[in-house]
Amino acid sequence: MTPLVFLHGLGGGHHAWEEQVPYFGKLGYPSHAWDQPGYGHSQSVEPYDLEHITAALARLLQGLSNEPVVLVGHSMGGLIAQETYVRHPQLVKAMALCFTSPAFAGGSSDFTRQFIAARVAPLDQGKTMAQIAAQLIPTMGSNSKLAEQIMANVAPETYRKAVHLLTTFDRRKELANIKVPTLLIAGAEDKTAPPSVMEKMASRIPGAEYVLLQGCGHLGPMDQPAAFNDALLFFLKNHGL
């Protein structure tokens, strides 16, 4: 069976995949959830840019497996999955892009500045990551205490760097060049990565499959693990992965 590597979101970490790694592991899939550089016990990289983040992931993939893997990316992890495929296509056999987008939402520098300010302002005001998590997670359509706990443990400096990282991502032009099986999973109630964005994204990837989870916000892997796992497993089996 093809190895699965799970990539977390901005406020995440490897614990965000606690409902996936054991589940797919028991089914026989070698499964690993990474901590992006600066998260958990993972050493950070400098500069904290897409080139160095994906290089770190490439090293991990090469160390984990002698064969290409399935990248399963949530939110920011979906961006990293796409970027890794563009830069290191030989390492990727398939992708599941979940609650994510093909580019940073803002096209203007003003939007980018406002986004960064809104995300990091609470830190500048002296709020802790735990306080930020308690305010932010409910706005994503989730009441997951696990999600709050995971985000509370993200290092503030890493969070700042990752926010900036997001604003540099744009792989819309590469969607048509994706040659591996690709699954997109969206949440009907997701305001961060709206279904309309993900459906359009799916239409631009040759042969992509699109699944919409009803009543689901942005944190589908934690909030609707059974439905999420079913969708991913169907995709894997359908492609003999």
PDB file of C-alpha atoms in Angstrom:
ATOM      1  CA  MET A   1       0.000   0.000   0.000  1.00  0.00           C
ATOM      2  CA  THR A   2       1.156   3.530  -0.761  1.00  0.00           C
ATOM      3  CA  PRO A   3       2.522   5.530   2.196  1.00  0.00           C
ATOM      4  CA  LEU A   4       0.375   8.449   3.368  1.00  0.00           C
ATOM      5  CA  VAL A   5       1.907  11.665   4.671  1.00  0.00           C
ATOM      6  CA  PHE A   6      -0.432  14.114   6.412  1.00  0.00           C
ATOM      7  CA  LEU A   7       0.315  17.852   6.361  1.00  0.00           C
ATOM      8  CA  HIS A   8      -1.335  20.121   8.938  1.00  0.00           C
ATOM      9  CA  GLY A   9      -2.708  23.652   8.784  1.00  0.00           C
ATOM     10  CA  LEU A  10      -1.572  27.009  10.164  1.00  0.00           C
ATOM     11  CA  GLY A  11      -2.737  26.379  13.711  1.00  0.00           C
ATOM     12  CA  GLY A  12      -1.975  22.678  13.622  1.00  0.00           C
ATOM     13  CA  GLY A  13       0.661  20.060  14.182  1.00  0.00           C
ATOM     14  CA  HIS A  14       0.909  16.304  13.827  1.00  0.00           C
ATOM     15  CA  HIS A  15      -1.699  15.784  16.562  1.00  0.00           C
ATOM     16  CA  ALA A  16      -4.311  17.257  14.200  1.00  0.00           C
ATOM     17  CA  TRP A  17      -4.345  13.876  12.443  1.00  0.00           C
ATOM     18  CA  GLU A  18      -5.053  11.668  15.456  1.00  0.00           C
ATOM     19  CA  GLU A  19      -8.245  10.369  13.820  1.00  0.00           C
ATOM     20  CA  GLN A  20      -6.452   9.524  10.579  1.00  0.00           C
ATOM     21  CA  VAL A  21      -2.981   8.103  11.251  1.00  0.00           C
ATOM     22  CA  PRO A  22      -4.119   5.157  13.446  1.00  0.00           C
ATOM     23  CA  TYR A  23      -7.158   4.504  11.246  1.00  0.00           C
ATOM     24  CA  PHE A  24      -5.222   4.212   8.001  1.00  0.00           C
ATOM     25  CA  GLY A  25      -2.330   2.501   9.751  1.00  0.00           C
ATOM     26  CA  LYS A  26      -4.637  -0.313  10.839  1.00  0.00           C
ATOM     27  CA  LEU A  27      -5.766  -0.707   7.241  1.00  0.00           C
ATOM     28  CA  GLY A  28      -2.171  -1.306   6.204  1.00  0.00           C
ATOM     29  CA  TYR A  29      -1.181   2.135   4.942  1.00  0.00           C
ATOM     30  CA  PRO A  30       2.191   3.341   6.255  1.00  0.00           C
ATOM     31  CA  SER A  31       1.024   6.663   7.731  1.00  0.00           C
ATOM     32  CA  HIS A  32       2.982   9.639   9.015  1.00  0.00           C
ATOM     33  CA  ALA A  33       1.903  13.106  10.152  1.00  0.00           C
ATOM     34  CA  TRP A  34       4.664  15.672   9.989  1.00  0.00           C
ATOM     35  CA  ASP A  35       5.335  18.771  12.014  1.00  0.00           C
ATOM     36  CA  GLN A  36       6.178  21.549   9.594  1.00  0.00           C
ATOM     37  CA  PRO A  37       9.503  23.236  10.469  1.00  0.00           C
ATOM     38  CA  GLY A  38       9.074  25.249  13.646  1.00  0.00           C
ATOM     39  CA  TYR A  39       6.051  23.211  14.771  1.00  0.00           C
ATOM     40  CA  GLY A  40       6.246  20.640  17.569  1.00  0.00           C
ATOM     41  CA  HIS A  41       9.822  19.457  17.957  1.00  0.00           C
ATOM     42  CA  SER A  42      10.669  20.098  14.308  1.00  0.00           C
ATOM     43  CA  GLN A  43      13.627  22.417  13.802  1.00  0.00           C
ATOM     44  CA  SER A  44      12.756  25.623  11.971  1.00  0.00           C
ATOM     45  CA  VAL A  45      14.345  26.736   8.701  1.00  0.00           C
ATOM     46  CA  GLU A  46      15.709  30.053   7.514  1.00  0.00           C
ATOM     47  CA  PRO A  47      14.559  31.729   5.490  1.00  0.00           C
ATOM     48  CA  TYR A  48      11.055  30.504   6.294  1.00  0.00           C
ATOM     49  CA  ASP A  49       9.890  30.325   2.694  1.00  0.00           C
ATOM     50  CA  LEU A  50       8.222  27.816   0.387  1.00  0.00           C
ATOM     51  CA  GLU A  51      11.515  26.641  -1.072  1.00  0.00           C
ATOM     52  CA  HIS A  52      12.987  25.698   2.295  1.00  0.00           C
ATOM     53  CA  ILE A  53       9.753  24.292   3.739  1.00  0.00           C
ATOM     54  CA  THR A  54       9.234  21.992   0.768  1.00  0.00           C
ATOM     55  CA  ALA A  55      12.908  21.014   0.810  1.00  0.00           C
ATOM     56  CA  ALA A  56      12.444  19.914   4.424  1.00  0.00           C
ATOM     57  CA  LEU A  57       9.406  17.864   3.423  1.00  0.00           C
ATOM     58  CA  ALA A  58      11.293  16.351   0.497  1.00  0.00           C
ATOM     59  CA  ARG A  59      14.034  15.185   2.872  1.00  0.00           C
ATOM     60  CA  LEU A  60      11.421  13.637   5.132  1.00  0.00           C
ATOM     61  CA  LEU A  61       9.708  11.847   2.234  1.00  0.00           C
ATOM     62  CA  GLN A  62      12.985  10.444   0.983  1.00  0.00           C
ATOM     63  CA  GLY A  63      13.781   9.186   4.464  1.00  0.00           C
ATOM     64  CA  LEU A  64      10.359   7.629   5.001  1.00  0.00           C
ATOM     65  CA  SER A  65       9.912   5.732   1.770  1.00  0.00           C
ATOM     66  CA  ASN A  66      11.664   4.435  -1.313  1.00  0.00           C
ATOM     67  CA  GLU A  67       8.539   5.117  -3.343  1.00  0.00           C
ATOM     68  CA  PRO A  68       6.354   8.153  -4.069  1.00  0.00           C
ATOM     69  CA  VAL A  69       3.725   8.918  -1.412  1.00  0.00           C
ATOM     70  CA  VAL A  70       0.203  10.277  -1.134  1.00  0.00           C
ATOM     71  CA  LEU A  71       0.269  13.790   0.326  1.00  0.00           C
ATOM     72  CA  VAL A  72      -2.823  14.634   2.376  1.00  0.00           C
ATOM     73  CA  GLY A  73      -2.807  18.355   3.093  1.00  0.00           C
ATOM     74  CA  HIS A  74      -5.235  20.341   5.236  1.00  0.00           C
ATOM     75  CA  SER A  75      -5.504  24.106   4.661  1.00  0.00           C
ATOM     76  CA  MET A  76      -1.879  25.358   4.773  1.00  0.00           C
ATOM     77  CA  GLY A  77      -0.860  21.729   4.342  1.00  0.00           C
ATOM     78  CA  GLY A  78      -2.745  21.697   1.054  1.00  0.00           C
ATOM     79  CA  LEU A  79      -0.639  24.609  -0.133  1.00  0.00           C
ATOM     80  CA  ILE A  80       2.530  22.798   0.901  1.00  0.00           C
ATOM     81  CA  ALA A  81       1.373  19.667  -0.913  1.00  0.00           C
ATOM     82  CA  GLN A  82       0.849  21.601  -4.152  1.00  0.00           C
ATOM     83  CA  GLU A  83       4.171  23.395  -3.812  1.00  0.00           C
ATOM     84  CA  THR A  84       5.970  20.129  -3.130  1.00  0.00           C
ATOM     85  CA  TYR A  85       4.415  18.535  -6.200  1.00  0.00           C
ATOM     86  CA  VAL A  86       5.609  21.432  -8.369  1.00  0.00           C
ATOM     87  CA  ARG A  87       9.135  21.362  -6.947  1.00  0.00           C
ATOM     88  CA  HIS A  88       9.574  17.620  -6.305  1.00  0.00           C
ATOM     89  CA  PRO A  89       7.037  15.781  -8.518  1.00  0.00           C
ATOM     90  CA  GLN A  90       8.958  12.510  -8.382  1.00  0.00           C
ATOM     91  CA  LEU A  91       8.125  12.184  -4.676  1.00  0.00           C
ATOM     92  CA  VAL A  92       4.337  12.439  -5.079  1.00  0.00           C
ATOM     93  CA  LYS A  93       2.087   9.623  -6.312  1.00  0.00           C
ATOM     94  CA  ALA A  94      -1.243  11.277  -5.474  1.00  0.00           C
ATOM     95  CA  MET A  95      -2.670  14.185  -3.481  1.00  0.00           C
ATOM     96  CA  ALA A  96      -5.657  14.894  -1.276  1.00  0.00           C
ATOM     97  CA  LEU A  97      -6.099  18.655  -1.026  1.00  0.00           C
ATOM     98  CA  CYS A  98      -8.470  19.370   1.826  1.00  0.00           C
ATOM     99  CA  PHE A  99     -10.132  22.614   2.927  1.00  0.00           C
ATOM    100  CA  THR A 100      -7.527  24.562   0.974  1.00  0.00           C
ATOM    101  CA  SER A 101      -6.999  26.733  -2.119  1.00  0.00           C
ATOM    102  CA  PRO A 102      -4.685  27.120  -5.126  1.00  0.00           C
ATOM    103  CA  ALA A 103      -3.419  30.544  -4.022  1.00  0.00           C
ATOM    104  CA  PHE A 104      -3.449  32.984  -1.155  1.00  0.00           C
ATOM    105  CA  ALA A 105      -6.865  34.621  -1.078  1.00  0.00           C
ATOM    106  CA  GLY A 106      -5.713  38.193  -1.548  1.00  0.00           C
ATOM    107  CA  GLY A 107      -4.386  39.550  -4.781  1.00  0.00           C
ATOM    108  CA  SER A 108      -3.441  43.019  -3.574  1.00  0.00           C
ATOM    109  CA  SER A 109      -0.661  44.122  -1.281  1.00  0.00           C
ATOM    110  CA  ASP A 110      -3.249  45.994   0.805  1.00  0.00           C
ATOM    111  CA  PHE A 111      -5.188  42.778   1.424  1.00  0.00           C
ATOM    112  CA  THR A 112      -1.961  40.983   2.294  1.00  0.00           C
ATOM    113  CA  ARG A 113      -0.978  43.637   4.811  1.00  0.00           C
ATOM    114  CA  GLN A 114      -4.448  43.558   6.354  1.00  0.00           C
ATOM    115  CA  PHE A 115      -4.401  39.753   6.568  1.00  0.00           C
ATOM    116  CA  ILE A 116      -1.019  39.704   8.264  1.00  0.00           C
ATOM    117  CA  ALA A 117      -2.014  42.478  10.639  1.00  0.00           C
ATOM    118  CA  ALA A 118      -5.259  40.745  11.608  1.00  0.00           C
ATOM    119  CA  ARG A 119      -3.514  37.443  12.292  1.00  0.00           C
ATOM    120  CA  VAL A 120      -0.510  38.739  14.210  1.00  0.00           C
ATOM    121  CA  ALA A 121      -2.092  41.775  15.911  1.00  0.00           C
ATOM    122  CA  PRO A 122      -3.352  39.670  18.854  1.00  0.00           C
ATOM    123  CA  LEU A 123       0.241  38.550  19.490  1.00  0.00           C
ATOM    124  CA  ASP A 124       1.407  42.149  19.305  1.00  0.00           C
ATOM    125  CA  GLN A 125      -1.275  42.986  21.871  1.00  0.00           C
ATOM    126  CA  GLY A 126       0.163  40.431  24.258  1.00  0.00           C
ATOM    127  CA  LYS A 127      -2.384  37.666  23.778  1.00  0.00           C
ATOM    128  CA  THR A 128      -1.216  34.083  24.110  1.00  0.00           C
ATOM    129  CA  MET A 129      -1.664  31.441  21.436  1.00  0.00           C
ATOM    130  CA  ALA A 130      -4.201  29.774  23.738  1.00  0.00           C
ATOM    131  CA  GLN A 131      -6.287  32.955  23.836  1.00  0.00           C
ATOM    132  CA  ILE A 132      -6.048  33.350  20.060  1.00  0.00           C
ATOM    133  CA  ALA A 133      -7.057  29.722  19.549  1.00  0.00           C
ATOM    134  CA  ALA A 134     -10.085  30.068  21.824  1.00  0.00           C
ATOM    135  CA  GLN A 135     -11.299  33.001  19.736  1.00  0.00           C
ATOM    136  CA  LEU A 136     -10.371  31.694  16.284  1.00  0.00           C
ATOM    137  CA  ILE A 137     -11.419  28.023  16.300  1.00  0.00           C
ATOM    138  CA  PRO A 138     -15.165  28.730  16.776  1.00  0.00           C
ATOM    139  CA  THR A 139     -15.083  31.110  13.792  1.00  0.00           C
ATOM    140  CA  MET A 140     -14.009  28.130  11.688  1.00  0.00           C
ATOM    141  CA  GLY A 141     -17.239  26.320  12.473  1.00  0.00           C
ATOM    142  CA  SER A 142     -15.658  24.062  15.070  1.00  0.00           C
ATOM    143  CA  ASN A 143     -15.955  23.476  18.801  1.00  0.00           C
ATOM    144  CA  SER A 144     -12.997  21.100  18.860  1.00  0.00           C
ATOM    145  CA  LYS A 145     -11.091  21.374  22.111  1.00  0.00           C
ATOM    146  CA  LEU A 146      -8.326  19.308  20.522  1.00  0.00           C
ATOM    147  CA  ALA A 147      -7.937  21.944  17.800  1.00  0.00           C
ATOM    148  CA  GLU A 148      -7.714  24.670  20.440  1.00  0.00           C
ATOM    149  CA  GLN A 149      -5.157  22.710  22.413  1.00  0.00           C
ATOM    150  CA  ILE A 150      -3.015  22.043  19.341  1.00  0.00           C
ATOM    151  CA  MET A 151      -3.057  25.683  18.273  1.00  0.00           C
ATOM    152  CA  ALA A 152      -2.293  26.828  21.802  1.00  0.00           C
ATOM    153  CA  ASN A 153       0.977  24.919  21.602  1.00  0.00           C
ATOM    154  CA  VAL A 154       2.178  26.509  18.345  1.00  0.00           C
ATOM    155  CA  ALA A 155       5.218  28.705  18.953  1.00  0.00           C
ATOM    156  CA  PRO A 156       4.219  32.366  18.432  1.00  0.00           C
ATOM    157  CA  GLU A 157       7.279  33.075  16.281  1.00  0.00           C
ATOM    158  CA  THR A 158       6.486  30.093  14.048  1.00  0.00           C
ATOM    159  CA  TYR A 159       2.895  31.278  13.739  1.00  0.00           C
ATOM    160  CA  ARG A 160       4.070  34.710  12.618  1.00  0.00           C
ATOM    161  CA  LYS A 161       6.384  33.196  10.007  1.00  0.00           C
ATOM    162  CA  ALA A 162       3.732  30.789   8.737  1.00  0.00           C
ATOM    163  CA  VAL A 163       1.223  33.633   8.319  1.00  0.00           C
ATOM    164  CA  HIS A 164       3.721  35.436   6.090  1.00  0.00           C
ATOM    165  CA  LEU A 165       4.449  32.180   4.248  1.00  0.00           C
ATOM    166  CA  LEU A 166       0.793  31.772   3.262  1.00  0.00           C
ATOM    167  CA  THR A 167       0.736  35.157   1.554  1.00  0.00           C
ATOM    168  CA  THR A 168       3.496  34.116  -0.871  1.00  0.00           C
ATOM    169  CA  PHE A 169       1.669  31.093  -2.300  1.00  0.00           C
ATOM    170  CA  ASP A 170       0.107  31.041  -5.767  1.00  0.00           C
ATOM    171  CA  ARG A 171       0.040  27.900  -7.912  1.00  0.00           C
ATOM    172  CA  ARG A 172      -3.138  28.572  -9.899  1.00  0.00           C
ATOM    173  CA  LYS A 173      -1.252  28.365 -13.194  1.00  0.00           C
ATOM    174  CA  GLU A 174       0.073  24.910 -12.330  1.00  0.00           C
ATOM    175  CA  LEU A 175      -3.294  23.272 -11.625  1.00  0.00           C
ATOM    176  CA  ALA A 176      -3.704  22.144 -15.233  1.00  0.00           C
ATOM    177  CA  ASN A 177      -0.289  20.456 -15.083  1.00  0.00           C
ATOM    178  CA  ILE A 178      -1.075  18.144 -12.183  1.00  0.00           C
ATOM    179  CA  LYS A 179      -0.639  14.617 -13.528  1.00  0.00           C
ATOM    180  CA  VAL A 180      -1.307  12.518 -10.423  1.00  0.00           C
ATOM    181  CA  PRO A 181      -4.673  11.382  -8.996  1.00  0.00           C
ATOM    182  CA  THR A 182      -6.034  14.256  -6.928  1.00  0.00           C
ATOM    183  CA  LEU A 183      -8.885  14.412  -4.443  1.00  0.00           C
ATOM    184  CA  LEU A 184     -10.356  17.662  -3.142  1.00  0.00           C
ATOM    185  CA  ILE A 185     -12.413  17.637   0.058  1.00  0.00           C
ATOM    186  CA  ALA A 186     -14.398  20.730   1.013  1.00  0.00           C
ATOM    187  CA  GLY A 187     -16.727  21.669   3.853  1.00  0.00           C
ATOM    188  CA  ALA A 188     -20.145  23.067   3.021  1.00  0.00           C
ATOM    189  CA  GLU A 189     -19.866  25.559   5.896  1.00  0.00           C
ATOM    190  CA  ASP A 190     -16.186  26.406   5.412  1.00  0.00           C
ATOM    191  CA  LYS A 191     -15.671  30.186   5.237  1.00  0.00           C
ATOM    192  CA  THR A 192     -11.868  29.934   5.125  1.00  0.00           C
ATOM    193  CA  ALA A 193     -11.666  27.743   2.011  1.00  0.00           C
ATOM    194  CA  PRO A 194     -15.186  28.102   0.576  1.00  0.00           C
ATOM    195  CA  PRO A 195     -16.682  25.247  -1.453  1.00  0.00           C
ATOM    196  CA  SER A 196     -17.012  27.548  -4.461  1.00  0.00           C
ATOM    197  CA  VAL A 197     -13.238  28.070  -4.467  1.00  0.00           C
ATOM    198  CA  MET A 198     -12.498  24.382  -4.082  1.00  0.00           C
ATOM    199  CA  GLU A 199     -15.012  23.302  -6.708  1.00  0.00           C
ATOM    200  CA  LYS A 200     -13.476  25.713  -9.220  1.00  0.00           C
ATOM    201  CA  MET A 201     -10.038  24.447  -8.236  1.00  0.00           C
ATOM    202  CA  ALA A 202     -11.122  20.859  -8.849  1.00  0.00           C
ATOM    203  CA  SER A 203     -12.447  21.766 -12.294  1.00  0.00           C
ATOM    204  CA  ARG A 204      -8.989  22.993 -13.298  1.00  0.00           C
ATOM    205  CA  ILE A 205      -7.128  19.834 -12.259  1.00  0.00           C
ATOM    206  CA  PRO A 206      -7.345  17.065 -14.895  1.00  0.00           C
ATOM    207  CA  GLY A 207      -9.424  14.162 -13.586  1.00  0.00           C
ATOM    208  CA  ALA A 208      -9.703  15.576 -10.068  1.00  0.00           C
ATOM    209  CA  GLU A 209     -12.374  14.220  -7.733  1.00  0.00           C
ATOM    210  CA  TYR A 210     -14.391  16.552  -5.501  1.00  0.00           C
ATOM    211  CA  VAL A 211     -16.162  15.669  -2.258  1.00  0.00           C
ATOM    212  CA  LEU A 212     -18.301  18.091  -0.235  1.00  0.00           C
ATOM    213  CA  LEU A 213     -18.900  17.299   3.438  1.00  0.00           C
ATOM    214  CA  GLN A 214     -22.276  18.654   4.522  1.00  0.00           C
ATOM    215  CA  GLY A 215     -22.513  20.622   7.755  1.00  0.00           C
ATOM    216  CA  CYS A 216     -18.727  20.820   7.922  1.00  0.00           C
ATOM    217  CA  GLY A 217     -16.569  23.859   8.625  1.00  0.00           C
ATOM    218  CA  HIS A 218     -12.843  24.276   8.083  1.00  0.00           C
ATOM    219  CA  LEU A 219     -11.590  21.551  10.420  1.00  0.00           C
ATOM    220  CA  GLY A 220     -13.117  18.505   8.767  1.00  0.00           C
ATOM    221  CA  PRO A 221     -10.450  15.927   9.720  1.00  0.00           C
ATOM    222  CA  MET A 222     -11.154  16.609  13.396  1.00  0.00           C
ATOM    223  CA  ASP A 223     -14.840  17.542  13.269  1.00  0.00           C
ATOM    224  CA  GLN A 224     -16.059  14.875  10.834  1.00  0.00           C
ATOM    225  CA  PRO A 225     -13.325  12.215  10.944  1.00  0.00           C
ATOM    226  CA  ALA A 226     -15.554   9.326   9.828  1.00  0.00           C
ATOM    227  CA  ALA A 227     -16.840  11.122   6.738  1.00  0.00           C
ATOM    228  CA  PHE A 228     -13.375  12.478   5.962  1.00  0.00           C
ATOM    229  CA  ASN A 229     -11.753   9.069   6.311  1.00  0.00           C
ATOM    230  CA  ASP A 230     -14.420   7.422   4.170  1.00  0.00           C
ATOM    231  CA  ALA A 231     -13.851   9.923   1.363  1.00  0.00           C
ATOM    232  CA  LEU A 232     -10.087   9.497   1.487  1.00  0.00           C
ATOM    233  CA  LEU A 233     -10.280   5.699   1.664  1.00  0.00           C
ATOM    234  CA  PHE A 234     -12.661   5.519  -1.311  1.00  0.00           C
ATOM    235  CA  PHE A 235     -10.228   7.644  -3.317  1.00  0.00           C
ATOM    236  CA  LEU A 236      -7.243   5.495  -2.345  1.00  0.00           C
ATOM    237  CA  LYS A 237      -9.005   2.232  -3.220  1.00  0.00           C
ATOM    238  CA  ASN A 238     -10.442   3.653  -6.426  1.00  0.00           C
ATOM    239  CA  HIS A 239      -6.932   4.381  -7.677  1.00  0.00           C
ATOM    240  CA  GLY A 240      -5.295   1.235  -6.332  1.00  0.00           C
ATOM    241  CA  LEU A 241      -3.097   3.226  -3.989  1.00  0.00           C
TER     242      LEU A 241
END
